[in-house]
Amino acid sequence: MALEDSVTALTSQAGLLLDLPQQIANTANAKMTALHGTYADLISKLTSTWYVDQANGNDENAGTQASPFATIAKALAVAPSAGRTTVRLLGPYEVRQLTNVDRPLRIESEGSHLYPLTFLADGTFSSDNSVRYTHGFRIGSQPLVFNQVDFQLPAVGTQGARSIGSAAHVIRVNPSVEAGLVSVAIINSQIYRPASPLGRLISHTGRPLILATSGNTLGGAAMEGYWSDRQTNTAGVAPSSLPWLLTGDNVTTI
């Protein structure tokens, strides 16, 4: 009996040992599933979408499609401090202040709409009175994306007897950012710029900047393929090597 009992015990232990790899695998799979769930939850919290309706929204609302905010600034204020923030416009929007963007931001029209994004002049001028400044967005090292919006840049103004440019510094780089790649993307959008001697869209103050464009159309004054403040002579031709250059491959002039 003792021998049979020993054999039975050894057989049982052998079975447990044979089952051990599967038990380890099951435990590992369960932990991996839990980790994936935690990761997905963190990503969902870091990636936020907010709705903005300047005409009918309220910054005391929840920021949902049914209860939208009134300003983009409010969406940035309540969004997670890390991760990507998407703002969906439910109607035309006037940019009436300088908004600091300290995280990846995507601004787009809801659905198939192409809502106007109108940049208002802030009433100030460059030191030589040659450029009229506007309200806009000041970015750091995080990417800024505009998708499916209708850029409306302010009309030409005058300072004294001089005609001055419009739309300078609509998108500007934070002076505290170290020199490096700053990314701005404008896709599936329309840009209208009134006739002016110096129509700028992006000011990079000497910092390398990537301007990615795709599927856009230009209206109003001819832009000669560039929006940057480094090329101000509209009669000239910007070098094709400039990373912020717009080319005929992705822009249709209207």
PDB file of N, CA and C in Angstrom, residues 86-89 106-110 145-149:
ATOM      1  N   THR A  86      -8.654  67.793 -28.486  1.00  0.00           N
ATOM      2  CA  THR A  86      -9.357  68.117 -29.726  1.00  0.00           C
ATOM      3  C   THR A  86     -10.512  69.052 -29.411  1.00  0.00           C
ATOM      4  N   VAL A  87     -10.591  70.157 -30.140  1.00  0.00           N
ATOM      5  CA  VAL A  87     -11.700  71.103 -30.008  1.00  0.00           C
ATOM      6  C   VAL A  87     -12.509  71.058 -31.298  1.00  0.00           C
ATOM      7  N   ARG A  88     -13.787  70.752 -31.172  1.00  0.00           N
ATOM      8  CA  ARG A  88     -14.665  70.700 -32.342  1.00  0.00           C
ATOM      9  C   ARG A  88     -15.609  71.897 -32.325  1.00  0.00           C
ATOM     10  N   LEU A  89     -15.541  72.675 -33.377  1.00  0.00           N
ATOM     11  CA  LEU A  89     -16.366  73.877 -33.483  1.00  0.00           C
ATOM     12  C   LEU A  89     -17.756  73.518 -33.983  1.00  0.00           C
ATOM     13  N   ARG A 106      -5.757  70.087 -31.507  1.00  0.00           N
ATOM     14  CA  ARG A 106      -6.369  69.962 -32.829  1.00  0.00           C
ATOM     15  C   ARG A 106      -7.687  70.732 -32.811  1.00  0.00           C
ATOM     16  N   ILE A 107      -7.848  71.660 -33.736  1.00  0.00           N
ATOM     17  CA  ILE A 107      -9.074  72.445 -33.858  1.00  0.00           C
ATOM     18  C   ILE A 107      -9.727  72.089 -35.181  1.00  0.00           C
ATOM     19  N   GLU A 108     -10.986  71.691 -35.143  1.00  0.00           N
ATOM     20  CA  GLU A 108     -11.660  71.269 -36.364  1.00  0.00           C
ATOM     21  C   GLU A 108     -13.145  71.569 -36.297  1.00  0.00           C
ATOM     22  N   SER A 109     -13.769  71.667 -37.470  1.00  0.00           N
ATOM     23  CA  SER A 109     -15.215  71.847 -37.540  1.00  0.00           C
ATOM     24  C   SER A 109     -15.894  70.507 -37.321  1.00  0.00           C
ATOM     25  N   GLU A 110     -17.047  70.548 -36.698  1.00  0.00           N
ATOM     26  CA  GLU A 110     -17.809  69.327 -36.459  1.00  0.00           C
ATOM     27  C   GLU A 110     -18.453  68.857 -37.760  1.00  0.00           C
ATOM     28  N   VAL A 145      -2.747  71.552 -34.817  1.00  0.00           N
ATOM     29  CA  VAL A 145      -3.361  71.080 -36.063  1.00  0.00           C
ATOM     30  C   VAL A 145      -4.694  71.785 -36.271  1.00  0.00           C
ATOM     31  N   PHE A 146      -4.904  72.293 -37.477  1.00  0.00           N
ATOM     32  CA  PHE A 146      -6.201  72.830 -37.883  1.00  0.00           C
ATOM     33  C   PHE A 146      -6.742  71.930 -38.984  1.00  0.00           C
ATOM     34  N   ASN A 147      -7.957  71.459 -38.809  1.00  0.00           N
ATOM     35  CA  ASN A 147      -8.568  70.585 -39.802  1.00  0.00           C
ATOM     36  C   ASN A 147      -9.963  71.099 -40.145  1.00  0.00           C
ATOM     37  N   GLN A 148     -10.196  71.301 -41.415  1.00  0.00           N
ATOM     38  CA  GLN A 148     -11.540  71.630 -41.897  1.00  0.00           C
ATOM     39  C   GLN A 148     -12.078  72.913 -41.268  1.00  0.00           C
ATOM     40  N   VAL A 149     -11.290  73.982 -41.350  1.00  0.00           N
ATOM     41  CA  VAL A 149     -11.752  75.294 -40.892  1.00  0.00           C
ATOM     42  C   VAL A 149     -11.529  76.316 -42.007  1.00  0.00           C
TER      43      VAL A 149
END
